[in-house]
JSON list of C-alpha atoms in Angstrom, two decimals:
[
{"chain": "D", "resi": 1, "resn": "ALA", "atom": "CA", "xyz": [-78.81, -63.44, -45.00]},
{"chain": "D", "resi": 2, "resn": "GLN", "atom": "CA", "xyz": [-76.41, -61.58, -47.45]},
{"chain": "D", "resi": 3, "resn": "SER", "atom": "CA", "xyz": [-73.63, -62.98, -49.71]},
{"chain": "D", "resi": 4, "resn": "VAL", "atom": "CA", "xyz": [-70.82, -61.89, -51.17]},
{"chain": "D", "resi": 5, "resn": "THR", "atom": "CA", "xyz": [-69.06, -62.80, -54.94]},
{"chain": "D", "resi": 6, "resn": "GLN", "atom": "CA", "xyz": [-65.49, -62.50, -55.57]},
{"chain": "D", "resi": 7, "resn": "LEU", "atom": "CA", "xyz": [-65.85, -63.54, -59.49]},
{"chain": "D", "resi": 8, "resn": "ASP", "atom": "CA", "xyz": [-61.98, -62.93, -59.80]},
{"chain": "D", "resi": 9, "resn": "SER", "atom": "CA", "xyz": [-59.66, -65.61, -58.18]},
{"chain": "D", "resi": 10, "resn": "GLN", "atom": "CA", "xyz": [-56.20, -64.93, -59.29]},
{"chain": "D", "resi": 11, "resn": "VAL", "atom": "CA", "xyz": [-55.53, -60.83, -60.64]},
{"chain": "D", "resi": 12, "resn": "PRO", "atom": "CA", "xyz": [-52.18, -61.29, -62.05]},
{"chain": "D", "resi": 13, "resn": "VAL", "atom": "CA", "xyz": [-51.21, -57.28, -62.91]},
{"chain": "D", "resi": 14, "resn": "PHE", "atom": "CA", "xyz": [-47.74, -55.71, -63.94]},
{"chain": "D", "resi": 15, "resn": "GLU", "atom": "CA", "xyz": [-46.62, -53.31, -61.75]},
{"chain": "D", "resi": 16, "resn": "GLU", "atom": "CA", "xyz": [-47.25, -49.48, -62.09]},
{"chain": "D", "resi": 17, "resn": "ALA", "atom": "CA", "xyz": [-50.65, -51.00, -64.15]},
{"chain": "D", "resi": 18, "resn": "PRO", "atom": "CA", "xyz": [-53.88, -50.02, -62.98]},
{"chain": "D", "resi": 19, "resn": "VAL", "atom": "CA", "xyz": [-56.17, -52.68, -60.81]},
{"chain": "D", "resi": 20, "resn": "GLU", "atom": "CA", "xyz": [-59.63, -53.74, -59.97]},
{"chain": "D", "resi": 21, "resn": "LEU", "atom": "CA", "xyz": [-60.90, -56.36, -57.97]},
{"chain": "D", "resi": 22, "resn": "ARG", "atom": "CA", "xyz": [-64.90, -57.23, -58.42]},
{"chain": "D", "resi": 23, "resn": "CYS", "atom": "CA", "xyz": [-67.11, -57.63, -55.38]},
{"chain": "D", "resi": 24, "resn": "ASN", "atom": "CA", "xyz": [-70.77, -57.98, -56.40]},
{"chain": "D", "resi": 25, "resn": "TYR", "atom": "CA", "xyz": [-72.78, -58.52, -52.90]},
{"chain": "D", "resi": 26, "resn": "SER", "atom": "CA", "xyz": [-76.41, -59.51, -52.44]},
{"chain": "D", "resi": 27, "resn": "SER", "atom": "CA", "xyz": [-78.88, -58.64, -49.08]},
{"chain": "D", "resi": 28, "resn": "SER", "atom": "CA", "xyz": [-82.46, -58.22, -48.77]},
{"chain": "D", "resi": 29, "resn": "VAL", "atom": "CA", "xyz": [-81.67, -55.14, -46.22]},
{"chain": "D", "resi": 30, "resn": "SER", "atom": "CA", "xyz": [-79.19, -52.53, -45.32]},
{"chain": "D", "resi": 31, "resn": "VAL", "atom": "CA", "xyz": [-75.45, -53.28, -45.86]},
{"chain": "D", "resi": 32, "resn": "TYR", "atom": "CA", "xyz": [-71.94, -52.72, -44.48]},
{"chain": "D", "resi": 33, "resn": "LEU", "atom": "CA", "xyz": [-69.29, -53.14, -46.77]},
{"chain": "D", "resi": 34, "resn": "PHE", "atom": "CA", "xyz": [-65.53, -54.09, -46.08]},
{"chain": "D", "resi": 35, "resn": "TRP", "atom": "CA", "xyz": [-62.50, -54.73, -48.03]},
{"chain": "D", "resi": 36, "resn": "TYR", "atom": "CA", "xyz": [-59.86, -56.59, -45.75]},
{"chain": "D", "resi": 37, "resn": "VAL", "atom": "CA", "xyz": [-56.35, -57.52, -47.32]},
{"chain": "D", "resi": 38, "resn": "GLN", "atom": "CA", "xyz": [-54.27, -60.31, -46.07]},
{"chain": "D", "resi": 39, "resn": "TYR", "atom": "CA", "xyz": [-50.91, -60.16, -46.66]},
{"chain": "D", "resi": 40, "resn": "PRO", "atom": "CA", "xyz": [-48.64, -63.29, -46.86]},
{"chain": "D", "resi": 41, "resn": "ASN", "atom": "CA", "xyz": [-48.48, -65.69, -42.83]},
{"chain": "D", "resi": 42, "resn": "GLN", "atom": "CA", "xyz": [-50.26, -62.17, -41.28]},
{"chain": "D", "resi": 43, "resn": "GLY", "atom": "CA", "xyz": [-53.45, -61.93, -40.30]},
{"chain": "D", "resi": 44, "resn": "LEU", "atom": "CA", "xyz": [-56.73, -60.20, -41.69]},
{"chain": "D", "resi": 45, "resn": "GLN", "atom": "CA", "xyz": [-56.43, -56.10, -41.47]},
{"chain": "D", "resi": 46, "resn": "LEU", "atom": "CA", "xyz": [-59.21, -54.07, -42.36]},
{"chain": "D", "resi": 47, "resn": "LEU", "atom": "CA", "xyz": [-58.72, -51.93, -45.78]},
{"chain": "D", "resi": 48, "resn": "LEU", "atom": "CA", "xyz": [-61.51, -50.18, -46.04]},
{"chain": "D", "resi": 49, "resn": "LYS", "atom": "CA", "xyz": [-65.38, -49.47, -44.96]},
{"chain": "D", "resi": 50, "resn": "TYR", "atom": "CA", "xyz": [-68.85, -48.08, -46.75]},
{"chain": "D", "resi": 51, "resn": "LEU", "atom": "CA", "xyz": [-71.06, -47.91, -43.86]},
{"chain": "D", "resi": 52, "resn": "SER", "atom": "CA", "xyz": [-73.03, -44.67, -45.46]},
{"chain": "D", "resi": 53, "resn": "GLY", "atom": "CA", "xyz": [-72.51, -41.68, -46.43]},
{"chain": "D", "resi": 54, "resn": "SER", "atom": "CA", "xyz": [-70.56, -40.64, -49.85]},
{"chain": "D", "resi": 55, "resn": "THR", "atom": "CA", "xyz": [-70.60, -44.10, -52.02]},
{"chain": "D", "resi": 56, "resn": "LEU", "atom": "CA", "xyz": [-66.62, -43.98, -53.19]},
{"chain": "D", "resi": 57, "resn": "VAL", "atom": "CA", "xyz": [-64.51, -45.01, -49.91]},
{"chain": "D", "resi": 58, "resn": "GLU", "atom": "CA", "xyz": [-60.50, -44.52, -49.77]},
{"chain": "D", "resi": 59, "resn": "SER", "atom": "CA", "xyz": [-57.36, -46.14, -48.15]},
{"chain": "D", "resi": 60, "resn": "ILE", "atom": "CA", "xyz": [-54.85, -44.59, -46.90]},
{"chain": "D", "resi": 61, "resn": "ASN", "atom": "CA", "xyz": [-52.11, -46.80, -49.46]},
{"chain": "D", "resi": 62, "resn": "GLY", "atom": "CA", "xyz": [-54.48, -45.43, -52.61]},
{"chain": "D", "resi": 63, "resn": "PHE", "atom": "CA", "xyz": [-57.11, -48.29, -52.89]},
{"chain": "D", "resi": 64, "resn": "GLU", "atom": "CA", "xyz": [-60.80, -46.81, -53.28]},
{"chain": "D", "resi": 65, "resn": "ALA", "atom": "CA", "xyz": [-63.87, -48.48, -53.73]},
{"chain": "D", "resi": 66, "resn": "GLU", "atom": "CA", "xyz": [-67.45, -47.39, -54.87]},
{"chain": "D", "resi": 67, "resn": "PHE", "atom": "CA", "xyz": [-70.70, -48.54, -53.02]},
{"chain": "D", "resi": 68, "resn": "ASN", "atom": "CA", "xyz": [-73.02, -48.76, -56.73]},
{"chain": "D", "resi": 69, "resn": "LYS", "atom": "CA", "xyz": [-76.65, -49.69, -54.61]},
{"chain": "D", "resi": 70, "resn": "SER", "atom": "CA", "xyz": [-78.48, -50.74, -58.37]},
{"chain": "D", "resi": 71, "resn": "GLN", "atom": "CA", "xyz": [-75.33, -52.58, -59.18]},
{"chain": "D", "resi": 72, "resn": "THR", "atom": "CA", "xyz": [-74.63, -54.03, -55.63]},
{"chain": "D", "resi": 73, "resn": "SER", "atom": "CA", "xyz": [-70.93, -53.85, -56.11]},
{"chain": "D", "resi": 74, "resn": "PHE", "atom": "CA", "xyz": [-68.22, -53.26, -53.81]},
{"chain": "D", "resi": 75, "resn": "HIS", "atom": "CA", "xyz": [-65.39, -52.96, -56.76]},
{"chain": "D", "resi": 76, "resn": "LEU", "atom": "CA", "xyz": [-62.27, -52.04, -55.52]},
{"chain": "D", "resi": 77, "resn": "ARG", "atom": "CA", "xyz": [-59.81, -50.69, -57.35]},
{"chain": "D", "resi": 78, "resn": "LYS", "atom": "CA", "xyz": [-56.11, -48.80, -57.70]},
{"chain": "D", "resi": 79, "resn": "PRO", "atom": "CA", "xyz": [-55.23, -46.96, -60.14]},
{"chain": "D", "resi": 80, "resn": "SER", "atom": "CA", "xyz": [-51.34, -47.75, -60.13]},
{"chain": "D", "resi": 81, "resn": "VAL", "atom": "CA", "xyz": [-49.89, -50.72, -58.22]},
{"chain": "D", "resi": 82, "resn": "HIS", "atom": "CA", "xyz": [-46.73, -52.14, -56.21]},
{"chain": "D", "resi": 83, "resn": "ILE", "atom": "CA", "xyz": [-45.00, -55.04, -55.71]},
{"chain": "D", "resi": 84, "resn": "SER", "atom": "CA", "xyz": [-46.17, -54.67, -51.32]},
{"chain": "D", "resi": 85, "resn": "ASP", "atom": "CA", "xyz": [-49.95, -54.79, -52.90]},
{"chain": "D", "resi": 86, "resn": "THR", "atom": "CA", "xyz": [-49.51, -58.70, -53.04]},
{"chain": "D", "resi": 87, "resn": "ALA", "atom": "CA", "xyz": [-51.86, -60.73, -51.17]},
{"chain": "D", "resi": 88, "resn": "GLU", "atom": "CA", "xyz": [-55.16, -61.76, -50.72]},
{"chain": "D", "resi": 89, "resn": "TYR", "atom": "CA", "xyz": [-57.63, -59.35, -50.16]},
{"chain": "D", "resi": 90, "resn": "PHE", "atom": "CA", "xyz": [-61.42, -60.06, -48.89]},
{"chain": "D", "resi": 91, "resn": "CYS", "atom": "CA", "xyz": [-64.62, -58.38, -50.16]},
{"chain": "D", "resi": 92, "resn": "ALA", "atom": "CA", "xyz": [-67.10, -59.14, -46.87]},
{"chain": "D", "resi": 93, "resn": "VAL", "atom": "CA", "xyz": [-70.52, -57.64, -45.90]},
{"chain": "D", "resi": 94, "resn": "SER", "atom": "CA", "xyz": [-72.81, -56.84, -42.67]},
{"chain": "D", "resi": 95, "resn": "GLU", "atom": "CA", "xyz": [-75.83, -56.21, -42.05]},
{"chain": "D", "resi": 96, "resn": "ALA", "atom": "CA", "xyz": [-76.44, -52.55, -41.14]},
{"chain": "D", "resi": 97, "resn": "GLY", "atom": "CA", "xyz": [-76.76, -51.64, -38.00]},
{"chain": "D", "resi": 98, "resn": "TYR", "atom": "CA", "xyz": [-75.74, -53.42, -34.75]},
{"chain": "D", "resi": 99, "resn": "SER", "atom": "CA", "xyz": [-77.09, -56.10, -32.84]},
{"chain": "D", "resi": 100, "resn": "SER", "atom": "CA", "xyz": [-75.34, -58.80, -30.99]},
{"chain": "D", "resi": 101, "resn": "ALA", "atom": "CA", "xyz": [-75.80, -60.81, -33.33]},
{"chain": "D", "resi": 102, "resn": "SER", "atom": "CA", "xyz": [-74.69, -59.05, -36.52]},
{"chain": "D", "resi": 103, "resn": "LYS", "atom": "CA", "xyz": [-71.84, -61.08, -38.12]},
{"chain": "D", "resi": 104, "resn": "ILE", "atom": "CA", "xyz": [-69.01, -60.29, -41.23]},
{"chain": "D", "resi": 105, "resn": "ILE", "atom": "CA", "xyz": [-69.97, -62.28, -44.33]},
{"chain": "D", "resi": 106, "resn": "PHE", "atom": "CA", "xyz": [-66.98, -63.11, -46.31]},
{"chain": "D", "resi": 107, "resn": "GLY", "atom": "CA", "xyz": [-66.18, -63.76, -50.43]},
{"chain": "D", "resi": 108, "resn": "SER", "atom": "CA", "xyz": [-63.82, -65.99, -51.62]},
{"chain": "D", "resi": 109, "resn": "GLY", "atom": "CA", "xyz": [-61.16, -63.72, -52.28]},
{"chain": "D", "resi": 110, "resn": "THR", "atom": "CA", "xyz": [-58.49, -62.89, -54.76]},
{"chain": "D", "resi": 111, "resn": "ARG", "atom": "CA", "xyz": [-55.58, -62.96, -54.74]},
{"chain": "D", "resi": 112, "resn": "LEU", "atom": "CA", "xyz": [-53.86, -60.05, -56.21]},
{"chain": "D", "resi": 113, "resn": "SER", "atom": "CA", "xyz": [-50.03, -60.88, -57.45]},
{"chain": "D", "resi": 114, "resn": "ILE", "atom": "CA", "xyz": [-47.86, -58.28, -58.51]},
{"chain": "D", "resi": 115, "resn": "ARG", "atom": "CA", "xyz": [-44.89, -58.95, -61.58]},
{"chain": "D", "resi": 116, "resn": "PRO", "atom": "CA", "xyz": [-42.38, -56.70, -61.80]},
{"chain": "V", "resi": 1, "resn": "GLY", "atom": "CA", "xyz": [-55.52, -49.07, -32.64]},
{"chain": "V", "resi": 2, "resn": "ALA", "atom": "CA", "xyz": [-57.25, -52.46, -31.24]},
{"chain": "V", "resi": 3, "resn": "VAL", "atom": "CA", "xyz": [-55.38, -55.84, -30.93]},
{"chain": "V", "resi": 4, "resn": "VAL", "atom": "CA", "xyz": [-55.89, -59.24, -30.97]},
{"chain": "V", "resi": 5, "resn": "SER", "atom": "CA", "xyz": [-53.75, -61.34, -30.18]},
{"chain": "V", "resi": 6, "resn": "GLN", "atom": "CA", "xyz": [-54.22, -65.50, -30.48]},
{"chain": "V", "resi": 7, "resn": "HIS", "atom": "CA", "xyz": [-52.02, -68.93, -28.87]},
{"chain": "V", "resi": 8, "resn": "PRO", "atom": "CA", "xyz": [-50.56, -70.64, -29.94]},
{"chain": "V", "resi": 9, "resn": "SER", "atom": "CA", "xyz": [-49.94, -69.66, -33.10]},
{"chain": "V", "resi": 10, "resn": "TRP", "atom": "CA", "xyz": [-48.65, -73.14, -34.26]},
{"chain": "V", "resi": 11, "resn": "VAL", "atom": "CA", "xyz": [-50.07, -76.12, -33.36]},
{"chain": "V", "resi": 12, "resn": "ILE", "atom": "CA", "xyz": [-49.18, -79.98, -34.23]},
{"chain": "V", "resi": 13, "resn": "CYS", "atom": "CA", "xyz": [-51.39, -82.60, -31.89]},
{"chain": "V", "resi": 14, "resn": "LYS", "atom": "CA", "xyz": [-51.96, -85.87, -32.43]},
{"chain": "V", "resi": 15, "resn": "SER", "atom": "CA", "xyz": [-54.94, -87.17, -34.38]},
{"chain": "V", "resi": 16, "resn": "GLY", "atom": "CA", "xyz": [-57.78, -88.49, -31.20]},
{"chain": "V", "resi": 17, "resn": "THR", "atom": "CA", "xyz": [-55.79, -85.87, -29.00]},
{"chain": "V", "resi": 18, "resn": "SER", "atom": "CA", "xyz": [-57.48, -82.11, -27.96]},
{"chain": "V", "resi": 19, "resn": "VAL", "atom": "CA", "xyz": [-56.51, -78.84, -28.10]},
{"chain": "V", "resi": 20, "resn": "LYS", "atom": "CA", "xyz": [-57.19, -75.09, -26.71]},
{"chain": "V", "resi": 21, "resn": "ILE", "atom": "CA", "xyz": [-56.57, -71.97, -28.86]},
{"chain": "V", "resi": 22, "resn": "GLU", "atom": "CA", "xyz": [-56.54, -68.97, -26.80]},
{"chain": "V", "resi": 23, "resn": "CYS", "atom": "CA", "xyz": [-58.04, -65.29, -28.05]},
{"chain": "V", "resi": 24, "resn": "ARG", "atom": "CA", "xyz": [-57.50, -62.58, -26.60]},
{"chain": "V", "resi": 25, "resn": "SER", "atom": "CA", "xyz": [-58.69, -58.45, -26.97]},
{"chain": "V", "resi": 26, "resn": "LEU", "atom": "CA", "xyz": [-54.84, -56.24, -25.41]},
{"chain": "V", "resi": 27, "resn": "ASP", "atom": "CA", "xyz": [-56.37, -53.20, -25.44]},
{"chain": "V", "resi": 28, "resn": "PHE", "atom": "CA", "xyz": [-60.24, -53.00, -25.46]},
{"chain": "V", "resi": 29, "resn": "GLN", "atom": "CA", "xyz": [-63.42, -55.57, -23.49]},
{"chain": "V", "resi": 30, "resn": "ALA", "atom": "CA", "xyz": [-64.86, -57.54, -26.26]},
{"chain": "V", "resi": 31, "resn": "THR", "atom": "CA", "xyz": [-68.05, -58.30, -25.96]},
{"chain": "V", "resi": 32, "resn": "THR", "atom": "CA", "xyz": [-68.49, -60.43, -28.87]},
{"chain": "V", "resi": 33, "resn": "MET", "atom": "CA", "xyz": [-66.19, -62.92, -30.29]},
{"chain": "V", "resi": 34, "resn": "PHE", "atom": "CA", "xyz": [-66.00, -65.23, -33.33]},
{"chain": "V", "resi": 35, "resn": "TRP", "atom": "CA", "xyz": [-64.42, -67.68, -34.37]},
{"chain": "V", "resi": 36, "resn": "TYR", "atom": "CA", "xyz": [-63.37, -68.48, -37.62]},
{"chain": "V", "resi": 37, "resn": "ARG", "atom": "CA", "xyz": [-61.91, -71.43, -40.35]},
{"chain": "V", "resi": 38, "resn": "GLN", "atom": "CA", "xyz": [-59.89, -70.57, -42.89]},
{"chain": "V", "resi": 39, "resn": "PHE", "atom": "CA", "xyz": [-59.14, -74.12, -45.47]},
{"chain": "V", "resi": 40, "resn": "PRO", "atom": "CA", "xyz": [-55.81, -73.02, -47.39]},
{"chain": "V", "resi": 41, "resn": "LYS", "atom": "CA", "xyz": [-56.53, -71.06, -50.70]},
{"chain": "V", "resi": 42, "resn": "GLN", "atom": "CA", "xyz": [-60.05, -70.39, -49.11]},
{"chain": "V", "resi": 43, "resn": "SER", "atom": "CA", "xyz": [-62.30, -67.88, -47.67]},
{"chain": "V", "resi": 44, "resn": "LEU", "atom": "CA", "xyz": [-62.87, -67.58, -43.64]},
{"chain": "V", "resi": 45, "resn": "MET", "atom": "CA", "xyz": [-66.39, -69.52, -42.75]},
{"chain": "V", "resi": 46, "resn": "LEU", "atom": "CA", "xyz": [-67.31, -68.88, -39.22]},
{"chain": "V", "resi": 47, "resn": "MET", "atom": "CA", "xyz": [-67.96, -70.90, -37.02]},
{"chain": "V", "resi": 48, "resn": "ALA", "atom": "CA", "xyz": [-69.62, -69.24, -34.09]},
{"chain": "V", "resi": 49, "resn": "THR", "atom": "CA", "xyz": [-70.22, -66.28, -32.21]},
{"chain": "V", "resi": 50, "resn": "SER", "atom": "CA", "xyz": [-69.53, -65.90, -28.50]},
{"chain": "V", "resi": 51, "resn": "ASN", "atom": "CA", "xyz": [-71.29, -63.21, -26.15]},
{"chain": "V", "resi": 52, "resn": "GLU", "atom": "CA", "xyz": [-69.13, -63.32, -22.19]},
{"chain": "V", "resi": 53, "resn": "GLY", "atom": "CA", "xyz": [-70.73, -64.66, -19.90]},
{"chain": "V", "resi": 54, "resn": "SER", "atom": "CA", "xyz": [-73.35, -66.90, -21.83]},
{"chain": "V", "resi": 55, "resn": "LYS", "atom": "CA", "xyz": [-73.51, -70.05, -24.83]},
{"chain": "V", "resi": 56, "resn": "ALA", "atom": "CA", "xyz": [-71.59, -69.40, -28.41]},
{"chain": "V", "resi": 57, "resn": "THR", "atom": "CA", "xyz": [-74.21, -69.76, -30.80]},
{"chain": "V", "resi": 58, "resn": "TYR", "atom": "CA", "xyz": [-72.62, -71.94, -33.38]},
{"chain": "V", "resi": 59, "resn": "GLU", "atom": "CA", "xyz": [-73.44, -71.31, -37.48]},
{"chain": "V", "resi": 60, "resn": "GLN", "atom": "CA", "xyz": [-75.15, -74.87, -39.04]},
{"chain": "V", "resi": 61, "resn": "GLY", "atom": "CA", "xyz": [-72.81, -77.70, -39.95]},
{"chain": "V", "resi": 62, "resn": "VAL", "atom": "CA", "xyz": [-70.48, -76.83, -37.16]},
{"chain": "V", "resi": 63, "resn": "GLU", "atom": "CA", "xyz": [-69.95, -79.32, -34.29]},
{"chain": "V", "resi": 64, "resn": "LYS", "atom": "CA", "xyz": [-70.42, -77.92, -31.23]},
{"chain": "V", "resi": 65, "resn": "ASP", "atom": "CA", "xyz": [-69.31, -79.89, -28.96]},
{"chain": "V", "resi": 66, "resn": "LYS", "atom": "CA", "xyz": [-66.34, -80.45, -31.24]},
{"chain": "V", "resi": 67, "resn": "PHE", "atom": "CA", "xyz": [-65.92, -77.34, -31.12]},
{"chain": "V", "resi": 68, "resn": "LEU", "atom": "CA", "xyz": [-65.65, -75.72, -27.71]},
{"chain": "V", "resi": 69, "resn": "ILE", "atom": "CA", "xyz": [-65.43, -72.11, -26.72]},
{"chain": "V", "resi": 70, "resn": "ASN", "atom": "CA", "xyz": [-66.00, -70.16, -24.09]},
{"chain": "V", "resi": 71, "resn": "HIS", "atom": "CA", "xyz": [-66.18, -66.52, -23.28]},
{"chain": "V", "resi": 72, "resn": "ALA", "atom": "CA", "xyz": [-65.65, -66.29, -19.82]},
{"chain": "V", "resi": 73, "resn": "SER", "atom": "CA", "xyz": [-63.76, -63.19, -20.03]},
{"chain": "V", "resi": 74, "resn": "LEU", "atom": "CA", "xyz": [-64.38, -59.62, -22.02]},
{"chain": "V", "resi": 75, "resn": "THR", "atom": "CA", "xyz": [-60.88, -59.97, -23.02]},
{"chain": "V", "resi": 76, "resn": "LEU", "atom": "CA", "xyz": [-60.37, -63.39, -23.19]},
{"chain": "V", "resi": 77, "resn": "SER", "atom": "CA", "xyz": [-62.32, -66.33, -25.73]},
{"chain": "V", "resi": 78, "resn": "THR", "atom": "CA", "xyz": [-60.74, -70.24, -26.27]},
{"chain": "V", "resi": 79, "resn": "LEU", "atom": "CA", "xyz": [-61.92, -72.87, -28.92]},
{"chain": "V", "resi": 80, "resn": "THR", "atom": "CA", "xyz": [-60.83, -76.17, -28.08]},
{"chain": "V", "resi": 81, "resn": "VAL", "atom": "CA", "xyz": [-61.50, -78.82, -31.00]},
{"chain": "V", "resi": 82, "resn": "THR", "atom": "CA", "xyz": [-62.16, -82.13, -29.28]},
{"chain": "V", "resi": 83, "resn": "SER", "atom": "CA", "xyz": [-60.53, -85.26, -30.25]},
{"chain": "V", "resi": 84, "resn": "ALA", "atom": "CA", "xyz": [-58.79, -83.68, -33.71]},
{"chain": "V", "resi": 85, "resn": "HIS", "atom": "CA", "xyz": [-58.79, -85.32, -36.63]},
{"chain": "V", "resi": 86, "resn": "PRO", "atom": "CA", "xyz": [-56.30, -84.50, -39.52]},
{"chain": "V", "resi": 87, "resn": "GLU", "atom": "CA", "xyz": [-59.25, -82.67, -41.56]},
{"chain": "V", "resi": 88, "resn": "ASP", "atom": "CA", "xyz": [-59.57, -80.54, -38.56]},
{"chain": "V", "resi": 89, "resn": "SER", "atom": "CA", "xyz": [-56.10, -79.61, -39.50]},
{"chain": "V", "resi": 90, "resn": "SER", "atom": "CA", "xyz": [-56.92, -75.37, -40.79]},
{"chain": "V", "resi": 91, "resn": "PHE", "atom": "CA", "xyz": [-56.43, -71.73, -40.05]},
{"chain": "V", "resi": 92, "resn": "TYR", "atom": "CA", "xyz": [-58.02, -70.48, -37.21]},
{"chain": "V", "resi": 93, "resn": "ILE", "atom": "CA", "xyz": [-59.05, -67.07, -36.61]},
{"chain": "V", "resi": 94, "resn": "CYS", "atom": "CA", "xyz": [-60.69, -65.29, -34.27]},
{"chain": "V", "resi": 95, "resn": "SER", "atom": "CA", "xyz": [-62.25, -61.55, -33.94]},
{"chain": "V", "resi": 96, "resn": "ALA", "atom": "CA", "xyz": [-63.62, -59.46, -31.55]},
{"chain": "V", "resi": 97, "resn": "ARG", "atom": "CA", "xyz": [-65.64, -56.56, -31.27]},
{"chain": "V", "resi": 98, "resn": "GLY", "atom": "CA", "xyz": [-66.08, -54.49, -28.40]},
{"chain": "V", "resi": 99, "resn": "ASP", "atom": "CA", "xyz": [-68.27, -51.48, -27.02]},
{"chain": "V", "resi": 100, "resn": "GLN", "atom": "CA", "xyz": [-72.11, -51.21, -27.76]},
{"chain": "V", "resi": 101, "resn": "GLY", "atom": "CA", "xyz": [-72.81, -50.09, -31.25]},
{"chain": "V", "resi": 102, "resn": "SER", "atom": "CA", "xyz": [-69.49, -50.62, -32.27]},
{"chain": "V", "resi": 103, "resn": "TYR", "atom": "CA", "xyz": [-69.83, -52.41, -36.04]},
{"chain": "V", "resi": 104, "resn": "GLU", "atom": "CA", "xyz": [-65.75, -53.32, -36.56]},
{"chain": "V", "resi": 105, "resn": "GLN", "atom": "CA", "xyz": [-64.51, -56.56, -35.46]},
{"chain": "V", "resi": 106, "resn": "TYR", "atom": "CA", "xyz": [-60.68, -56.83, -35.07]},
{"chain": "V", "resi": 107, "resn": "PHE", "atom": "CA", "xyz": [-58.73, -60.42, -36.61]},
{"chain": "V", "resi": 108, "resn": "GLY", "atom": "CA", "xyz": [-56.28, -62.27, -34.34]},
{"chain": "V", "resi": 109, "resn": "PRO", "atom": "CA", "xyz": [-53.08, -63.77, -36.22]},
{"chain": "V", "resi": 110, "resn": "GLY", "atom": "CA", "xyz": [-54.68, -67.42, -36.47]},
{"chain": "V", "resi": 111, "resn": "THR", "atom": "CA", "xyz": [-53.57, -70.42, -35.28]},
{"chain": "V", "resi": 112, "resn": "ARG", "atom": "CA", "xyz": [-52.70, -72.55, -37.63]},
{"chain": "V", "resi": 113, "resn": "LEU", "atom": "CA", "xyz": [-53.20, -76.79, -36.55]},
{"chain": "V", "resi": 114, "resn": "THR", "atom": "CA", "xyz": [-51.91, -79.74, -38.00]},
{"chain": "V", "resi": 115, "resn": "VAL", "atom": "CA", "xyz": [-53.01, -82.69, -37.13]},
{"chain": "V", "resi": 116, "resn": "THR", "atom": "CA", "xyz": [-51.16, -85.73, -37.38]}
]
């Protein structure tokens, strides 16, 4: 079974400052890793994912995350945040590969609040 | 992109009544659908996994007789909360996965259930 830990429940940062949202996972098998974003009063959206290959993955809106197998981490970073990045961010994990039983396990979420 | 809808988006019902929530994949066939529950300011907790044409698989601690899941077609799954009580008030989110071999889940916008 897999599990995900997001150590920070809330992260307040000033606009244009850098940010890192931490995520650690636990699994006895190979995993896929995801970051989802939930904007206020909206559904979940996939922000970025790691499946295989390059350990650094990027989103279209400037976020990036790096898969670190030795530290079992998948931290999310952005060099300069905007007010529009205010949202809840969920790290998630699933067993690599596909089976009808594959499911995504979510972390507890990190609320990113941007101050002007 | 793949779109998943939920209906209704918000429902209020009286204690003891039943309420049905629909989850539809609009532009793809969903071989597997997932139902999650999200409490305020908390993460998504997987309730059950359903494959089209077969019985749903419920997570430990989820009452299958209370949360009835039907996945009768490749584009529709329903969650019926039977004999609802105030503690069932929550945000219910579905997701859908398409073709065999696909890891990705597409999330609906959620349904807020309030039981009075």
